[in-house]
Amino acid sequence: MEILNTNQIHFDFIEDNVRATSIEDIFQHVEAGLKNLDNKIRFRRIKKVLRLGHEDTSYTIGNGIAVLNAKTFGVNRKVIGFLRLSKPIDFKADDGKQCDLIAVILSPQHHGPLHLRRLSRVSRLLKDTKMVDKLREAEDADVLKILLGSPDAADNSNDVAKAA
């Protein structure tokens, strides 16, 4: 069983300057991120679940942020990703704002409570206006990785200073 550290969220992939004009484009970027992690991930199934979720409800949490999430048989472990778009796109947000920051949370079907905790933690992180401002102002993917605590973050003190 996975133990969740309340102070840290592990992002498996982080992409910056993503060029997308539609939600289908976002799905393609998510698929690429997943293929880099594990080529056994069944993205066709994941995309179907994400698309159905988008049709049934809004993935947006306001302020130009969307959190795509699904429990699916398409993954055998949790995956959390983050995309910063070069230009915002319409996600049918309740507040009418187009989205430029997108988190992705995928969990195995049997991870019900764990999935909800991940969704809650990522949503809280992205509701923090100071963090959101830093994410939008970050110079590049390296700074995003530092801000989001990715293990791939550059170990350069100048980057850490920029992110702080």
mmCIF file of C-alpha atoms in Angstrom:
data_model
loop_
_atom_site.group_PDB
_atom_site.id
_atom_site.type_symbol
_atom_site.label_atom_id
_atom_site.label_comp_id
_atom_site.label_asym_id
_atom_site.label_seq_id
_atom_site.Cartn_x
_atom_site.Cartn_y
_atom_site.Cartn_z
ATOM 1 C CA MET A 1 0.000 0.000 0.000
ATOM 2 C CA GLU A 2 1.282 3.449 -0.902
ATOM 3 C CA ILE A 3 1.921 5.834 1.989
ATOM 4 C CA LEU A 4 1.116 9.431 1.123
ATOM 5 C CA ASN A 5 3.418 12.118 2.447
ATOM 6 C CA THR A 6 1.208 15.144 3.001
ATOM 7 C CA ASN A 7 4.105 17.502 2.317
ATOM 8 C CA GLN A 8 5.110 16.181 -1.083
ATOM 9 C CA ILE A 9 3.475 15.238 -4.337
ATOM 10 C CA HIS A 10 5.629 13.306 -6.776
ATOM 11 C CA PHE A 11 5.102 14.483 -10.353
ATOM 12 C CA ASP A 12 6.086 11.770 -12.815
ATOM 13 C CA PHE A 13 6.264 14.111 -15.796
ATOM 14 C CA ILE A 14 6.356 17.893 -16.170
ATOM 15 C CA GLU A 15 6.124 19.634 -19.546
ATOM 16 C CA ASP A 16 6.514 23.322 -20.291
ATOM 17 C CA ASN A 17 5.529 25.467 -23.255
ATOM 18 C CA VAL A 18 3.040 22.865 -24.464
ATOM 19 C CA ARG A 19 1.462 23.890 -27.743
ATOM 20 C CA ALA A 20 -2.170 22.861 -27.783
ATOM 21 C CA THR A 21 -5.330 24.267 -29.290
ATOM 22 C CA SER A 22 -7.780 21.644 -28.037
ATOM 23 C CA ILE A 23 -8.345 19.066 -25.368
ATOM 24 C CA GLU A 24 -7.437 16.386 -27.933
ATOM 25 C CA ASP A 25 -3.999 18.033 -28.229
ATOM 26 C CA ILE A 26 -3.686 17.847 -24.437
ATOM 27 C CA PHE A 27 -4.487 14.125 -24.578
ATOM 28 C CA GLN A 28 -1.652 13.660 -27.108
ATOM 29 C CA HIS A 29 0.830 15.386 -24.781
ATOM 30 C CA VAL A 30 -0.358 13.290 -21.846
ATOM 31 C CA GLU A 31 0.051 10.155 -23.970
ATOM 32 C CA ALA A 32 3.629 11.159 -24.841
ATOM 33 C CA GLY A 33 4.416 11.773 -21.170
ATOM 34 C CA LEU A 34 2.994 8.380 -20.247
ATOM 35 C CA LYS A 35 4.900 6.557 -23.002
ATOM 36 C CA ASN A 36 8.138 8.024 -21.650
ATOM 37 C CA LEU A 37 7.291 6.504 -18.258
ATOM 38 C CA ASP A 38 6.042 3.077 -19.282
ATOM 39 C CA ASN A 39 5.200 1.760 -22.723
ATOM 40 C CA LYS A 40 2.801 -0.786 -21.173
ATOM 41 C CA ILE A 41 0.329 1.932 -20.189
ATOM 42 C CA ARG A 42 -2.863 1.505 -22.201
ATOM 43 C CA PHE A 43 -3.520 5.054 -23.288
ATOM 44 C CA ARG A 44 -6.495 4.303 -25.534
ATOM 45 C CA ARG A 45 -8.430 3.186 -22.449
ATOM 46 C CA ILE A 46 -7.183 6.172 -20.432
ATOM 47 C CA LYS A 47 -8.160 8.635 -23.156
ATOM 48 C CA LYS A 48 -11.647 7.153 -23.338
ATOM 49 C CA VAL A 49 -12.120 7.569 -19.577
ATOM 50 C CA LEU A 50 -10.709 11.123 -19.626
ATOM 51 C CA ARG A 51 -12.896 12.088 -22.577
ATOM 52 C CA LEU A 52 -16.018 10.721 -20.866
ATOM 53 C CA GLY A 53 -15.100 12.617 -17.713
ATOM 54 C CA HIS A 54 -14.713 15.825 -19.688
ATOM 55 C CA GLU A 55 -18.123 15.328 -21.302
ATOM 56 C CA ASP A 56 -19.820 14.592 -17.965
ATOM 57 C CA THR A 57 -18.239 17.300 -15.817
ATOM 58 C CA SER A 58 -15.614 20.011 -15.826
ATOM 59 C CA TYR A 59 -12.031 19.193 -14.908
ATOM 60 C CA THR A 60 -11.419 22.846 -14.048
ATOM 61 C CA ILE A 61 -10.853 24.181 -10.540
ATOM 62 C CA GLY A 62 -10.901 27.853 -11.510
ATOM 63 C CA ASN A 63 -8.277 30.496 -12.246
ATOM 64 C CA GLY A 64 -7.197 28.865 -15.524
ATOM 65 C CA ILE A 65 -6.370 25.492 -13.981
ATOM 66 C CA ALA A 66 -7.623 22.025 -14.925
ATOM 67 C CA VAL A 67 -7.008 18.732 -13.146
ATOM 68 C CA LEU A 68 -7.613 15.766 -15.455
ATOM 69 C CA ASN A 69 -8.134 12.715 -13.314
ATOM 70 C CA ALA A 70 -9.287 9.145 -13.686
ATOM 71 C CA LYS A 71 -9.268 5.774 -12.009
ATOM 72 C CA THR A 72 -8.692 3.282 -14.789
ATOM 73 C CA PHE A 73 -7.522 -0.204 -15.644
ATOM 74 C CA GLY A 74 -5.198 1.532 -18.137
ATOM 75 C CA VAL A 75 -2.470 2.042 -15.498
ATOM 76 C CA ASN A 76 -0.997 -0.318 -12.916
ATOM 77 C CA ARG A 77 0.442 2.442 -10.692
ATOM 78 C CA LYS A 78 -0.370 6.057 -9.950
ATOM 79 C CA VAL A 79 0.830 8.696 -12.391
ATOM 80 C CA ILE A 80 0.797 12.435 -11.748
ATOM 81 C CA GLY A 81 1.818 14.895 -14.436
ATOM 82 C CA PHE A 82 1.811 18.628 -15.064
ATOM 83 C CA LEU A 83 1.587 20.670 -18.265
ATOM 84 C CA ARG A 84 2.045 24.407 -18.671
ATOM 85 C CA LEU A 85 0.560 25.532 -21.961
ATOM 86 C CA SER A 86 2.107 28.188 -24.190
ATOM 87 C CA LYS A 87 -1.417 29.614 -24.705
ATOM 88 C CA PRO A 88 -4.558 28.900 -22.675
ATOM 89 C CA ILE A 89 -7.324 26.775 -24.182
ATOM 90 C CA ASP A 90 -11.038 26.464 -23.454
ATOM 91 C CA PHE A 91 -11.919 23.729 -20.965
ATOM 92 C CA LYS A 92 -15.524 24.880 -20.450
ATOM 93 C CA ALA A 93 -14.631 26.281 -17.041
ATOM 94 C CA ASP A 94 -17.401 27.468 -14.754
ATOM 95 C CA ASP A 95 -15.545 30.766 -14.256
ATOM 96 C CA GLY A 96 -15.171 31.206 -18.033
ATOM 97 C CA LYS A 97 -11.354 31.357 -17.889
ATOM 98 C CA GLN A 98 -9.297 29.403 -20.372
ATOM 99 C CA CYS A 99 -6.768 26.989 -18.857
ATOM 100 C CA ASP A 100 -2.992 27.202 -19.092
ATOM 101 C CA LEU A 101 -2.006 24.985 -16.140
ATOM 102 C CA ILE A 102 -3.061 21.348 -16.289
ATOM 103 C CA ALA A 103 -2.412 18.564 -13.812
ATOM 104 C CA VAL A 104 -3.035 14.919 -14.661
ATOM 105 C CA ILE A 105 -3.774 12.277 -12.027
ATOM 106 C CA LEU A 106 -4.219 8.659 -13.080
ATOM 107 C CA SER A 107 -4.722 5.830 -10.624
ATOM 108 C CA PRO A 108 -5.399 2.120 -10.912
ATOM 109 C CA GLN A 109 -9.094 1.318 -10.620
ATOM 110 C CA HIS A 110 -8.692 -0.176 -7.123
ATOM 111 C CA HIS A 111 -7.078 2.988 -5.667
ATOM 112 C CA GLY A 112 -10.388 4.684 -4.748
ATOM 113 C CA PRO A 113 -9.465 6.483 -1.485
ATOM 114 C CA LEU A 114 -5.833 6.979 -2.551
ATOM 115 C CA HIS A 115 -6.986 8.571 -5.810
ATOM 116 C CA LEU A 116 -9.228 10.984 -3.918
ATOM 117 C CA ARG A 117 -6.353 11.956 -1.601
ATOM 118 C CA ARG A 118 -4.077 12.592 -4.580
ATOM 119 C CA LEU A 119 -6.776 14.682 -6.235
ATOM 120 C CA SER A 120 -7.293 16.658 -3.037
ATOM 121 C CA ARG A 121 -3.569 17.307 -2.518
ATOM 122 C CA VAL A 122 -2.939 18.379 -6.110
ATOM 123 C CA SER A 123 -6.049 20.588 -6.076
ATOM 124 C CA ARG A 124 -4.940 22.259 -2.823
ATOM 125 C CA LEU A 125 -1.491 22.878 -4.292
ATOM 126 C CA LEU A 126 -3.010 24.469 -7.394
ATOM 127 C CA LYS A 127 -5.476 26.566 -5.379
ATOM 128 C CA ASP A 128 -2.539 28.275 -3.635
ATOM 129 C CA THR A 129 -2.410 31.624 -5.451
ATOM 130 C CA LYS A 130 1.259 32.222 -4.593
ATOM 131 C CA MET A 131 2.227 28.835 -6.018
ATOM 132 C CA VAL A 132 0.114 29.400 -9.127
ATOM 133 C CA ASP A 133 1.775 32.786 -9.688
ATOM 134 C CA LYS A 134 5.211 31.144 -9.395
ATOM 135 C CA LEU A 135 4.208 28.380 -11.804
ATOM 136 C CA ARG A 136 3.013 30.921 -14.357
ATOM 137 C CA GLU A 137 6.119 33.102 -13.950
ATOM 138 C CA ALA A 138 8.643 30.231 -14.020
ATOM 139 C CA GLU A 139 11.275 30.724 -16.713
ATOM 140 C CA ASP A 140 11.391 27.127 -17.926
ATOM 141 C CA ALA A 141 10.710 23.464 -17.164
ATOM 142 C CA ASP A 142 13.663 23.255 -14.756
ATOM 143 C CA VAL A 143 12.129 25.926 -12.542
ATOM 144 C CA LEU A 144 8.731 24.211 -12.786
ATOM 145 C CA LYS A 145 10.369 20.970 -11.629
ATOM 146 C CA ILE A 146 11.915 22.745 -8.655
ATOM 147 C CA LEU A 147 8.622 24.373 -7.725
ATOM 148 C CA LEU A 148 6.754 21.097 -8.015
ATOM 149 C CA GLY A 149 9.434 19.117 -6.191
ATOM 150 C CA SER A 150 10.272 16.781 -9.049
ATOM 151 C CA PRO A 151 13.167 14.390 -8.409
ATOM 152 C CA ASP A 152 14.424 15.421 -11.865
ATOM 153 C CA ALA A 153 14.887 19.003 -10.666
ATOM 154 C CA ALA A 154 18.213 20.574 -11.512
ATOM 155 C CA ASP A 155 20.553 20.665 -8.528
ATOM 156 C CA ASN A 156 21.598 24.241 -9.241
ATOM 157 C CA SER A 157 21.330 26.832 -6.491
ATOM 158 C CA ASN A 158 20.649 29.603 -9.035
ATOM 159 C CA ASP A 159 17.548 27.736 -10.195
ATOM 160 C CA VAL A 160 16.442 27.258 -6.604
ATOM 161 C CA ALA A 161 16.887 30.978 -5.955
ATOM 162 C CA LYS A 162 14.787 31.827 -9.027
ATOM 163 C CA ALA A 163 12.015 29.496 -7.896
ATOM 164 C CA ALA A 164 11.853 30.822 -4.348
#
